[in-house]
Amino acid sequence: MLANVANAQLKQNLDSLLNQEKQATDYEDLLKTYASLYNYYLYNDPDKALAYARKELALSQKMNNADGIGTALYHLGVYYNNSDQYDSTRYYYLRSKEYFEQIPNPDKLLSVNHGLAILEYSLGNYSEALLILESNIRINLEPSYDSLLADKELNMALTYDLMGNIYLFKGSFQIALENSLKGLKILETLNKPIRKADALNHLAAIEFYLENFERSISHNKEALAIYREHNDLYYESQVLNDIGNAYFYLKDFSEARTYLKMAVTLAEKMDAKDIMGTALNNLGKVSRESGAFQQAVADAEKALKIHETSGSKSKVIESLNDLGKTYNAMGRPAKAIDYFDRALALSKEIGTKDNLRINYFDRSASFELLRDYERALLDFKQYKAAEDSIFNTKKSQQIEELRTIYETEKKEKEIALQQSEIALLQKKDELNTLHKTLLIVGFTLVIVMFAGFYYVYSLKAKQEKLERAQLDAALDYKKKELISHALHLANKQEVLEDLKGKVESMKMDGGTFQDFNKIIRQIDYNLENATNWEHFIRQFEEVHQDFNQKVKSQFPEVTSNDLRLMALMKMNLSSKEIASILNISMEAIKKARYRLRKKWASQLMSRSRM
């Protein structure tokens, strides 16, 4: 029921992606859709996945999108790796790596390195694979990449998981188990079910080599459920083969056959040649142990052809040896020897001592069946020599494993120290940042405070300036009014003088004496009237405040006439205007000015003597 629901959901996802491909109007969206369709088809229809990877590459090149080109090249590398085309795998991975190093994109660089490590591991170059993975750990711990790494924990989990798998094939089972458990522990905290399934499969492989077959089956069945839920057919076929092989060693041939047949069917559908050949070979072993020799030969022959085509020499040796064992079981040792001879030649070529050990042992059984005891003994001795060498090798591996454990612990301590130093530097950086922030805030507050003071000062200055302007305007007005009044006085005096002259003329011409005297008295009265002058003095004091007091304080002997003259001189009036206002002649004005200066000079001299 669960599998049917999951498949229905996947079908909906596929329909959605295909609709997006048809309706996409933007290159960026179309590129993402191509990548999603590639990932969808990769493990259930590889040919379609290849087509979408090529579309992805073409579109990225058209867009001049470096990240897109690098991703498409990586996708092509993964496809060729799954198809066991290792030269093409290396070519596309290395091209992809160049792009991600230049950008840089550490997340995708880690993925490419991981792929290269898998490639080296598949080719038996375990040391090279481990070096690549160690470089991935360094990239993960590089502080400058922190902001660029989106999946740091996932990358570490995958690195530990693959390292566990590699140490397994190096014979360092303890280190393999430790690394695989590290990876699985991290993955269990992440929502990455497929990655968790991969780690479970690798852990199952370690338990298998430790001959914990039931535990191996348990881990693989948990992984199988996840692969089926996500329609991951490629790895489903791998796990089915592993479960079937574990049942074979438990002598449960019925269960072994069931799982191995499912593995063959799926691998054939996926065109996963390596898995298909391995599952067929394992089926041949089950048939042989069950007494179905013809079926065993047929399965092993199919497996042999597949492995010869793919070029996996270790798998070819395995198929040849199993065919020889089947012919021994059938009572045809001469036929078996032909296969053992071919297996031995290939084992010597690639230098695999474990294969040599098995080949010599099984061929000695063939010679024994032929009653050729001398050659049987010779092969048995070769078997023992190989076994002793392997024993010594295993001892060396154990020593190497202990050394690796020590070095690993040392590196982990160094990494822990490095991380603590990084944490300390980050703390210092945070404190520096806080210090700078506080300084900036303090400085900003000071600026705001000064700005406030300046604003208040500016307002006050503007107010004072406005008040000054108003006072100046009022003062100018008063000055103009004062001058106008002074001129009015002068004009009035001139008019009155003119009238007086005319009246005197009329008097001489015959007017009555009494009448004319009356007019003259009135005019004289107006000329001598102090009212106008008092009004003038008030206006003068408004414009030139305390003028009279200041003059009197400096010159105590000054007279009222002197003050009048000094006031008019202060206004910068002409001598003619002053004479008119004071109703005296120009000559009198000159004399008055002279007398006034002389009086000031004498008073100033007497003060200086004192």
Coordinates of C-alpha atoms in Angstrom, one line a residue:
M1 CA 0.0 0.0 0.0
L2 CA 2.8 2.4 1.0
A3 CA 4.7 1.7 -2.2
N4 CA 1.6 2.3 -4.3
V5 CA 1.0 5.7 -2.7
A6 CA 4.7 6.7 -3.1
N7 CA 4.6 5.7 -6.8
A8 CA 1.4 7.8 -7.3
Q9 CA 3.2 10.8 -5.8
L10 CA 6.2 10.3 -8.0
K11 CA 4.0 10.1 -11.0
Q12 CA 2.4 13.4 -10.0
N13 CA 5.8 15.0 -9.6
L14 CA 6.8 13.7 -13.1
D15 CA 3.7 15.1 -14.7
S16 CA 4.3 18.5 -12.9
L17 CA 7.9 18.6 -14.2
L18 CA 6.9 17.7 -17.8
N19 CA 4.3 20.5 -17.7
Q20 CA 6.9 22.9 -16.4
E21 CA 9.2 21.9 -19.3
K22 CA 6.5 22.7 -21.8
Q23 CA 5.3 25.9 -20.3
A24 CA 8.7 27.4 -19.3
T25 CA 9.3 30.9 -20.7
D26 CA 12.4 31.7 -18.7
Y27 CA 15.8 30.0 -19.3
E28 CA 16.6 29.8 -15.6
D29 CA 13.3 28.0 -14.9
L30 CA 13.8 25.7 -17.8
L31 CA 17.4 24.9 -16.7
K32 CA 16.1 23.9 -13.2
T33 CA 13.4 21.8 -14.8
Y34 CA 16.0 19.9 -16.9
A35 CA 18.1 19.2 -13.8
S36 CA 15.0 18.0 -11.9
L37 CA 14.0 15.7 -14.7
Y38 CA 17.6 14.3 -14.9
N39 CA 17.5 13.5 -11.2
Y40 CA 14.0 11.9 -11.6
Y41 CA 15.1 9.6 -14.4
L42 CA 18.7 8.8 -13.3
Y43 CA 18.0 5.7 -11.4
N44 CA 14.9 4.4 -13.2
D45 CA 15.4 5.4 -16.9
P46 CA 19.1 6.3 -17.4
D47 CA 18.7 7.0 -21.2
K48 CA 16.2 9.8 -20.5
A49 CA 18.4 11.1 -17.8
L50 CA 21.3 11.3 -20.3
A51 CA 19.1 13.2 -22.7
Y52 CA 18.2 15.8 -20.1
A53 CA 21.8 16.2 -19.0
R54 CA 22.7 17.0 -22.6
K55 CA 19.8 19.5 -22.8
E56 CA 21.0 21.0 -19.5
L57 CA 24.6 21.4 -20.9
A58 CA 23.4 23.0 -24.2
L59 CA 21.1 25.5 -22.5
S60 CA 23.8 26.4 -19.9
Q61 CA 26.3 27.1 -22.7
K62 CA 23.8 29.2 -24.5
M63 CA 23.2 31.2 -21.4
N64 CA 26.9 31.4 -20.6
N65 CA 26.0 30.1 -17.2
A66 CA 29.2 28.7 -15.6
D67 CA 27.5 27.1 -12.7
G68 CA 24.9 25.5 -15.0
I69 CA 27.7 24.1 -17.3
G70 CA 29.6 22.7 -14.3
T71 CA 26.4 21.0 -13.0
A72 CA 25.5 19.5 -16.4
L73 CA 29.1 18.1 -16.8
Y74 CA 28.8 16.6 -13.3
H75 CA 25.4 15.0 -14.2
L76 CA 27.0 13.5 -17.3
G77 CA 29.8 12.1 -15.1
V78 CA 27.3 10.5 -12.8
Y79 CA 25.5 8.9 -15.7
Y80 CA 28.7 7.4 -17.2
N81 CA 29.8 6.2 -13.7
N82 CA 26.5 4.3 -13.3
S83 CA 27.0 2.8 -16.8
D84 CA 30.6 1.6 -15.7
Q85 CA 32.2 3.8 -18.4
Y86 CA 35.0 5.0 -16.2
D87 CA 37.1 7.0 -18.8
S88 CA 34.1 9.1 -19.7
T89 CA 33.3 9.5 -16.0
R90 CA 36.7 10.9 -15.2
Y91 CA 36.6 13.2 -18.2
Y92 CA 33.3 14.9 -17.2
Y93 CA 34.1 15.0 -13.5
L94 CA 37.4 16.8 -14.1
R95 CA 35.8 19.3 -16.5
S96 CA 33.1 20.0 -14.0
K97 CA 35.6 20.4 -11.2
E98 CA 37.4 23.2 -13.2
Y99 CA 34.2 25.3 -13.3
F100 CA 33.4 24.9 -9.6
E101 CA 36.9 25.8 -8.6
Q102 CA 36.8 29.0 -10.7
I103 CA 33.4 30.2 -9.5
P104 CA 33.9 29.1 -6.6
N105 CA 31.1 26.8 -5.5
P106 CA 32.4 24.6 -2.6
D107 CA 29.2 22.7 -2.2
K108 CA 29.3 21.4 -5.8
L109 CA 33.1 21.0 -5.7
L110 CA 32.6 18.6 -2.8
S111 CA 30.1 16.7 -4.8
V112 CA 32.5 16.3 -7.8
N113 CA 35.3 15.3 -5.5
H114 CA 33.0 12.7 -3.9
G115 CA 32.3 11.4 -7.4
L116 CA 36.0 11.2 -8.2
A117 CA 36.6 9.4 -4.9
I118 CA 33.9 6.8 -5.8
L119 CA 35.6 6.4 -9.2
E120 CA 39.0 5.7 -7.7
Y121 CA 37.4 3.3 -5.2
S122 CA 35.6 1.5 -8.0
L123 CA 39.0 1.1 -9.8
G124 CA 40.7 -0.2 -6.6
N125 CA 42.7 3.0 -6.1
Y126 CA 41.8 3.2 -2.4
S127 CA 44.7 5.5 -1.3
E128 CA 43.9 8.0 -4.0
A129 CA 40.2 7.9 -3.1
L130 CA 41.0 8.5 0.6
L131 CA 43.2 11.5 -0.3
I132 CA 40.4 13.1 -2.2
L133 CA 38.0 12.5 0.7
E134 CA 40.5 14.0 3.2
S135 CA 40.6 17.1 0.9
N136 CA 36.8 17.3 1.2
I137 CA 37.1 17.3 5.0
R138 CA 39.5 20.3 4.7
I139 CA 37.1 22.1 2.4
N140 CA 34.3 21.5 4.9
L141 CA 36.4 23.0 7.7
E142 CA 37.7 26.0 5.8
P143 CA 36.3 29.1 7.6
S144 CA 36.3 31.2 4.4
Y145 CA 33.8 28.7 2.8
D146 CA 31.3 28.8 5.8
S147 CA 29.0 31.3 4.1
L148 CA 29.1 29.3 0.8
L149 CA 28.4 25.8 2.2
A150 CA 24.7 25.0 2.3
D151 CA 25.0 21.3 3.1
K152 CA 28.0 21.2 5.4
E153 CA 26.7 18.4 7.7
L154 CA 25.5 16.3 4.7
N155 CA 28.9 16.6 3.0
M156 CA 30.6 15.4 6.2
A157 CA 28.2 12.5 6.5
L158 CA 28.7 11.3 2.9
T159 CA 32.5 11.7 3.3
Y160 CA 32.6 9.5 6.4
D161 CA 30.2 7.0 4.8
L162 CA 32.4 6.6 1.7
M163 CA 35.6 6.4 3.8
G164 CA 34.0 3.6 5.7
N165 CA 33.3 1.7 2.5
I166 CA 36.9 2.2 1.3
Y167 CA 38.5 1.1 4.6
L168 CA 36.3 -2.0 4.3
F169 CA 37.9 -3.0 1.1
K170 CA 41.3 -2.2 2.5
G171 CA 40.6 -4.7 5.3
S172 CA 40.5 -2.1 8.0
F173 CA 37.2 -3.3 9.4
Q174 CA 37.2 -1.4 12.7
I175 CA 38.0 2.0 11.0
A176 CA 35.4 1.1 8.3
L177 CA 32.7 0.5 10.9
E178 CA 33.6 3.7 12.9
N179 CA 33.5 5.9 9.8
S180 CA 30.2 4.4 8.5
L181 CA 28.6 4.8 11.9
K182 CA 29.8 8.5 12.0
G183 CA 28.2 9.1 8.7
L184 CA 24.9 7.3 9.6
K185 CA 24.7 9.2 12.9
I186 CA 24.8 12.6 11.1
L187 CA 22.3 11.4 8.4
E188 CA 19.8 10.4 11.0
T189 CA 19.6 14.0 12.1
L190 CA 18.9 15.2 8.5
N191 CA 15.9 14.8 6.4
K192 CA 17.8 12.9 3.7
P193 CA 16.2 9.5 3.3
I194 CA 18.1 8.4 0.2
R195 CA 21.4 9.3 1.7
K196 CA 20.5 7.4 4.9
A197 CA 19.6 4.4 2.8
D198 CA 23.1 4.6 1.1
A199 CA 24.7 4.7 4.5
L200 CA 22.7 1.7 5.7
N201 CA 23.7 -0.3 2.6
H202 CA 27.4 0.5 3.3
L203 CA 27.1 -0.5 6.9
A204 CA 25.4 -3.7 5.8
A205 CA 28.5 -4.4 3.6
I206 CA 30.8 -4.0 6.6
E207 CA 28.7 -6.4 8.7
F208 CA 28.8 -8.8 5.8
Y209 CA 32.6 -8.9 5.7
L210 CA 32.6 -9.3 9.5
E211 CA 30.3 -12.4 8.8
N212 CA 27.4 -10.8 10.7
F213 CA 25.1 -11.8 7.9
E214 CA 21.8 -11.4 9.8
R215 CA 22.7 -7.9 10.9
S216 CA 23.8 -7.1 7.3
I217 CA 20.4 -8.3 6.1
S218 CA 18.6 -6.1 8.7
H219 CA 20.4 -2.9 7.6
N220 CA 19.8 -3.7 3.9
K221 CA 16.1 -4.3 4.3
E222 CA 15.8 -0.9 6.0
A223 CA 17.6 0.6 3.1
L224 CA 15.5 -1.4 0.6
A225 CA 12.2 0.1 2.0
I226 CA 13.6 3.6 1.5
Y227 CA 14.7 3.0 -2.1
R228 CA 11.4 1.5 -3.0
E229 CA 9.5 4.4 -1.5
H230 CA 11.5 6.8 -3.6
N231 CA 11.5 4.6 -6.8
D232 CA 15.3 4.4 -6.8
L233 CA 15.5 1.3 -9.0
Y234 CA 19.3 1.3 -9.4
Y235 CA 20.2 1.1 -5.7
E236 CA 17.2 -1.1 -5.1
S237 CA 18.7 -3.7 -7.4
Q238 CA 22.1 -3.4 -5.6
V239 CA 20.5 -4.0 -2.2
L240 CA 18.4 -6.9 -3.5
N241 CA 21.7 -8.6 -4.7
D242 CA 23.4 -7.9 -1.3
I243 CA 20.5 -9.4 0.7
G244 CA 20.4 -12.5 -1.6
N245 CA 24.1 -13.0 -1.2
A246 CA 23.8 -12.8 2.6
Y247 CA 21.1 -15.4 2.6
F248 CA 23.4 -17.6 0.5
Y249 CA 26.0 -17.6 3.2
L250 CA 23.3 -18.4 5.8
K251 CA 22.4 -21.4 3.6
D252 CA 18.9 -20.1 3.1
F253 CA 18.9 -20.8 -0.7
S254 CA 15.2 -20.2 -1.2
E255 CA 15.3 -16.6 0.1
A256 CA 18.7 -16.1 -1.7
R257 CA 17.2 -17.1 -5.0
T258 CA 14.1 -14.9 -4.5
Y259 CA 16.1 -11.7 -3.9
L260 CA 18.8 -12.4 -6.5
K261 CA 16.2 -13.0 -9.3
M262 CA 14.6 -9.6 -8.4
A263 CA 18.1 -8.0 -8.5
V264 CA 18.8 -9.4 -12.0
T265 CA 15.4 -8.3 -13.4
L266 CA 15.8 -4.7 -12.1
A267 CA 19.5 -4.4 -13.1
E268 CA 18.6 -5.6 -16.6
K269 CA 15.9 -3.0 -16.8
M270 CA 18.3 -0.3 -15.6
D271 CA 21.1 -1.5 -17.8
A272 CA 23.3 -1.7 -14.7
K273 CA 25.7 -4.3 -16.1
D274 CA 28.0 -4.6 -13.1
I275 CA 25.1 -5.3 -10.7
M276 CA 23.4 -7.7 -13.2
G277 CA 26.7 -9.7 -13.7
T278 CA 27.2 -9.9 -9.9
A279 CA 23.6 -11.0 -9.2
L280 CA 23.8 -13.7 -12.0
N281 CA 27.1 -15.0 -10.6
N282 CA 25.5 -15.2 -7.1
L283 CA 22.5 -17.0 -8.6
G284 CA 24.9 -19.5 -10.2
K285 CA 26.4 -20.2 -6.7
V286 CA 22.9 -20.8 -5.3
S287 CA 22.0 -23.2 -8.2
R288 CA 25.3 -25.1 -7.7
E289 CA 24.8 -25.5 -3.9
S290 CA 21.2 -26.6 -4.7
G291 CA 22.4 -29.2 -7.2
A292 CA 21.0 -27.3 -10.3
F293 CA 24.3 -27.5 -12.1
Q294 CA 23.1 -26.7 -15.7
Q295 CA 21.4 -23.6 -14.4
A296 CA 24.5 -22.7 -12.4
V297 CA 26.7 -22.9 -15.5
A298 CA 24.2 -20.9 -17.6
D299 CA 24.0 -18.1 -15.0
A300 CA 27.8 -18.0 -14.5
E301 CA 28.4 -17.9 -18.3
K302 CA 26.1 -14.9 -18.7
A303 CA 27.8 -13.2 -15.8
L304 CA 31.2 -13.9 -17.4
K305 CA 30.2 -12.3 -20.7
I306 CA 28.9 -9.2 -18.9
H307 CA 32.1 -8.7 -16.9
E308 CA 34.4 -9.3 -19.9
T309 CA 32.5 -6.6 -21.7
S310 CA 32.7 -4.1 -18.9
G311 CA 36.4 -4.9 -18.3
S312 CA 36.1 -5.6 -14.5
K313 CA 38.9 -8.1 -14.2
S314 CA 38.2 -9.0 -10.5
K315 CA 34.6 -9.9 -11.5
V316 CA 35.9 -12.0 -14.5
I317 CA 38.1 -14.0 -12.1
E318 CA 35.2 -14.6 -9.8
S319 CA 33.0 -15.9 -12.6
L320 CA 35.8 -18.1 -14.0
N321 CA 36.4 -19.6 -10.6
D322 CA 32.7 -20.2 -9.9
L323 CA 32.4 -22.0 -13.3
G324 CA 35.4 -24.2 -12.4
K325 CA 33.8 -25.1 -9.0
T326 CA 30.5 -25.9 -10.7
Y327 CA 32.3 -28.3 -13.2
N328 CA 34.1 -29.9 -10.2
A329 CA 30.8 -30.4 -8.6
M330 CA 29.5 -31.9 -11.8
G331 CA 32.4 -34.4 -11.8
R332 CA 34.1 -32.8 -14.8
P333 CA 37.5 -31.7 -13.3
A334 CA 39.3 -31.4 -16.6
K335 CA 36.8 -28.8 -17.8
A336 CA 37.1 -27.1 -14.5
I337 CA 40.9 -26.8 -14.8
D338 CA 40.4 -24.8 -18.1
Y339 CA 38.5 -22.1 -16.1
F340 CA 40.9 -22.2 -13.2
D341 CA 43.9 -21.8 -15.5
R342 CA 42.3 -18.7 -17.0
A343 CA 41.4 -17.4 -13.6
L344 CA 45.0 -17.9 -12.3
A345 CA 46.6 -16.2 -15.3
L346 CA 44.3 -13.1 -14.7
S347 CA 44.9 -13.1 -10.9
K348 CA 48.7 -13.1 -11.5
E349 CA 48.3 -10.3 -14.0
I350 CA 46.5 -8.0 -11.6
G351 CA 48.4 -9.3 -8.5
T352 CA 45.4 -10.2 -6.3
K353 CA 46.7 -12.7 -3.7
D354 CA 43.3 -13.6 -2.3
N355 CA 42.1 -14.6 -5.8
L356 CA 45.3 -16.6 -6.3
R357 CA 44.7 -18.4 -3.0
I358 CA 41.2 -19.4 -4.0
N359 CA 42.2 -20.4 -7.5
Y360 CA 45.1 -22.7 -6.3
F361 CA 42.9 -24.3 -3.7
D362 CA 40.0 -25.0 -6.1
R363 CA 42.4 -26.3 -8.9
S364 CA 44.1 -28.6 -6.4
A365 CA 40.7 -30.1 -5.8
S366 CA 40.4 -30.7 -9.6
F367 CA 43.8 -32.4 -9.8
E368 CA 42.8 -34.5 -6.8
L369 CA 39.6 -35.6 -8.6
L370 CA 41.8 -36.6 -11.6
R371 CA 44.1 -38.5 -9.1
D372 CA 47.0 -36.3 -10.2
Y373 CA 48.1 -36.0 -6.5
E374 CA 51.5 -34.6 -7.3
R375 CA 50.0 -31.5 -9.1
A376 CA 47.3 -31.4 -6.5
L377 CA 49.9 -31.2 -3.8
L378 CA 51.9 -28.5 -5.7
D379 CA 48.7 -26.4 -6.0
F380 CA 47.9 -26.9 -2.4
K381 CA 51.4 -25.7 -1.4
Q382 CA 50.9 -22.6 -3.6
Y383 CA 47.6 -22.1 -1.9
K384 CA 49.3 -22.3 1.6
A385 CA 52.0 -19.9 0.4
A386 CA 49.4 -17.4 -0.8
E387 CA 47.4 -17.9 2.5
D388 CA 50.5 -17.3 4.6
S389 CA 51.3 -14.2 2.5
I390 CA 47.7 -13.0 3.0
F391 CA 48.0 -13.8 6.7
N392 CA 51.1 -11.6 6.9
T393 CA 49.4 -9.0 4.8
K394 CA 46.4 -9.1 7.2
K395 CA 48.8 -8.7 10.1
S396 CA 50.4 -5.8 8.3
Q397 CA 46.9 -4.5 7.7
Q398 CA 46.1 -4.8 11.4
I399 CA 49.2 -2.9 12.2
E400 CA 48.4 -0.4 9.5
E401 CA 44.9 -0.1 10.9
L402 CA 46.2 0.6 14.4
R403 CA 48.5 3.2 12.9
T404 CA 45.6 4.7 10.9
I405 CA 43.4 4.7 14.1
Y406 CA 46.2 6.6 15.9
E407 CA 46.7 9.0 13.0
T408 CA 42.9 9.5 12.7
E409 CA 42.6 10.3 16.4
K410 CA 45.5 12.7 16.1
K411 CA 43.9 14.4 13.1
E412 CA 40.6 14.5 14.9
K413 CA 42.3 16.2 17.9
E414 CA 43.9 18.6 15.5
I415 CA 40.6 19.3 13.8
A416 CA 39.0 19.8 17.2
L417 CA 41.8 22.2 18.2
Q418 CA 41.4 24.0 14.8
Q419 CA 37.6 24.2 15.4
S420 CA 38.1 25.6 18.9
E421 CA 40.6 28.1 17.5
I422 CA 38.1 29.0 14.8
A423 CA 35.4 29.4 17.5
L424 CA 37.7 31.6 19.5
L425 CA 38.5 33.7 16.5
Q426 CA 34.8 34.0 15.7
K427 CA 34.2 35.0 19.3
K428 CA 36.9 37.6 19.1
D429 CA 35.5 38.8 15.8
E430 CA 32.0 39.0 17.4
L431 CA 33.5 41.0 20.3
N432 CA 35.4 43.3 17.8
T433 CA 32.2 43.7 15.9
L434 CA 30.3 44.5 19.1
H435 CA 33.0 47.0 20.1
K436 CA 32.9 48.6 16.7
T437 CA 29.1 48.7 16.8
L438 CA 29.1 50.4 20.3
L439 CA 31.7 52.9 19.0
I440 CA 29.6 53.6 16.0
V441 CA 26.4 53.9 18.2
G442 CA 28.3 56.2 20.7
F443 CA 29.7 58.3 17.9
T444 CA 26.3 58.5 16.3
L445 CA 24.8 59.6 19.6
V446 CA 27.5 62.3 20.0
I447 CA 26.8 63.4 16.4
V448 CA 23.1 63.5 17.1
M449 CA 23.7 65.4 20.3
F450 CA 25.9 68.0 18.6
A451 CA 23.5 68.1 15.8
G452 CA 20.8 68.9 18.3
F453 CA 22.9 71.5 20.0
Y454 CA 23.7 73.0 16.6
Y455 CA 20.1 73.0 15.6
V456 CA 19.0 74.8 18.8
Y457 CA 21.9 77.2 18.4
S458 CA 20.9 77.8 14.8
L459 CA 17.3 78.4 15.8
K460 CA 18.5 80.8 18.4
A461 CA 20.9 82.6 16.0
K462 CA 18.1 82.8 13.4
Q463 CA 15.8 84.2 16.1
E464 CA 18.4 86.8 17.2
K465 CA 19.1 87.6 13.6
L466 CA 15.4 88.1 12.9
E467 CA 15.1 90.3 16.0
R468 CA 18.2 92.3 15.0
A469 CA 16.7 92.7 11.6
Q470 CA 13.5 93.9 13.1
L471 CA 15.3 96.3 15.4
D472 CA 17.5 97.5 12.5
A473 CA 14.4 98.0 10.4
A474 CA 12.7 99.9 13.2
L475 CA 15.8 102.0 13.8
D476 CA 16.1 102.8 10.1
Y477 CA 12.5 103.8 10.2
K478 CA 13.1 106.0 13.2
K479 CA 16.2 107.5 11.5
K480 CA 14.2 108.3 8.4
E481 CA 11.4 109.7 10.6
L482 CA 13.9 111.8 12.6
I483 CA 15.6 113.1 9.4
S484 CA 12.1 113.8 8.0
H485 CA 11.2 115.7 11.1
A486 CA 14.4 117.6 11.1
L487 CA 13.9 118.5 7.5
H488 CA 10.4 119.5 8.3
L489 CA 11.7 121.8 11.0
A490 CA 14.2 123.3 8.7
N491 CA 11.5 123.8 6.0
K492 CA 9.1 125.2 8.6
Q493 CA 11.8 127.7 9.7
E494 CA 12.4 128.7 6.1
V495 CA 8.7 129.2 5.5
L496 CA 8.3 131.3 8.6
E497 CA 11.4 133.3 7.7
D498 CA 9.9 134.0 4.3
L499 CA 6.6 135.0 5.8
K500 CA 8.3 137.2 8.3
G501 CA 10.2 138.9 5.4
K502 CA 7.0 139.5 3.5
V503 CA 5.1 140.9 6.4
E504 CA 8.0 143.3 7.1
S505 CA 7.7 144.4 3.5
M506 CA 4.0 144.9 3.9
K507 CA 4.7 146.9 7.0
M508 CA 6.9 149.2 5.0
D509 CA 4.3 149.4 2.3
G510 CA 1.6 150.8 4.5
G511 CA 0.0 148.2 6.6
T512 CA -1.2 149.2 10.1
F513 CA 1.5 148.9 12.6
Q514 CA -0.7 147.2 15.1
D515 CA -1.8 144.5 12.7
F516 CA 1.6 143.7 11.4
N517 CA 3.1 143.6 14.8
K518 CA 0.5 141.0 15.8
I519 CA 1.4 138.7 12.9
I520 CA 5.1 139.1 13.5
R521 CA 4.6 138.3 17.2
Q522 CA 2.7 135.2 16.2
I523 CA 5.4 134.1 13.8
D524 CA 8.2 134.8 16.4
Y525 CA 6.2 132.8 18.8
N526 CA 6.2 129.9 16.4
L527 CA 9.9 130.3 15.7
E528 CA 10.8 130.2 19.3
N529 CA 8.2 127.5 20.3
A530 CA 10.0 124.6 21.9
T531 CA 7.3 122.1 21.3
N532 CA 8.5 121.0 17.9
W533 CA 12.0 120.8 19.2
E534 CA 11.0 118.7 22.2
H535 CA 9.2 116.3 19.8
F536 CA 12.4 116.1 17.7
I537 CA 14.5 115.4 20.9
R538 CA 12.2 112.5 21.8
Q539 CA 12.6 110.9 18.4
F540 CA 16.3 111.5 18.5
E541 CA 16.7 109.7 21.9
E542 CA 14.7 106.7 20.5
V543 CA 17.3 106.4 17.6
H544 CA 20.4 107.4 19.6
Q545 CA 19.7 106.1 23.1
D546 CA 21.4 107.9 26.0
F547 CA 23.2 110.3 23.6
N548 CA 22.7 113.3 25.9
Q549 CA 23.7 111.4 29.0
K550 CA 26.9 110.0 27.4
V551 CA 27.9 113.5 26.2
K552 CA 27.2 115.1 29.6
S553 CA 29.2 112.3 31.4
Q554 CA 32.2 113.1 29.2
F555 CA 31.7 116.9 29.0
P556 CA 29.8 118.1 32.2
E557 CA 30.0 121.8 31.1
V558 CA 28.1 121.2 27.9
T559 CA 25.1 123.6 27.4
S560 CA 21.6 122.9 26.0
N561 CA 22.5 124.8 22.8
D562 CA 25.7 122.7 22.5
L563 CA 23.6 119.5 22.8
R564 CA 21.2 120.7 20.1
L565 CA 24.1 121.4 17.7
M566 CA 25.8 118.1 18.6
A567 CA 22.5 116.2 18.0
L568 CA 22.1 117.7 14.5
M569 CA 25.7 117.0 13.7
K570 CA 25.3 113.4 14.8
M571 CA 22.6 113.1 12.1
N572 CA 25.1 114.3 9.5
L573 CA 22.9 117.2 8.5
S574 CA 24.4 120.0 6.4
S575 CA 25.4 123.3 7.9
K576 CA 22.6 125.0 5.9
E577 CA 20.0 122.5 7.3
I578 CA 21.4 123.0 10.9
A579 CA 21.3 126.8 10.4
S580 CA 17.7 126.7 9.2
I581 CA 16.6 124.4 12.1
L582 CA 18.3 126.6 14.8
N583 CA 17.2 129.8 13.0
I584 CA 20.7 131.2 12.9
S585 CA 23.0 132.2 10.1
M586 CA 25.6 130.0 8.3
E587 CA 28.4 132.1 9.8
A588 CA 27.0 131.5 13.3
I589 CA 26.9 127.8 12.6
K590 CA 30.6 127.8 11.6
K591 CA 31.5 129.8 14.8
A592 CA 29.4 127.4 16.9
R593 CA 31.2 124.3 15.5
Y594 CA 34.6 125.9 16.0
R595 CA 33.7 126.9 19.6
L596 CA 32.4 123.4 20.3
R597 CA 35.6 121.7 19.0
K598 CA 37.7 124.1 21.0
K599 CA 35.8 123.4 24.2
W600 CA 36.1 119.6 23.7
A601 CA 39.9 119.9 23.0
S602 CA 40.5 122.0 26.2
Q603 CA 38.5 119.6 28.4
L604 CA 40.3 116.6 26.9
M605 CA 43.7 118.2 27.5
S606 CA 42.9 119.0 31.1
R607 CA 41.8 115.4 31.7
S608 CA 45.1 114.1 30.3
R609 CA 47.1 116.4 32.6
M610 CA 45.1 115.1 35.6

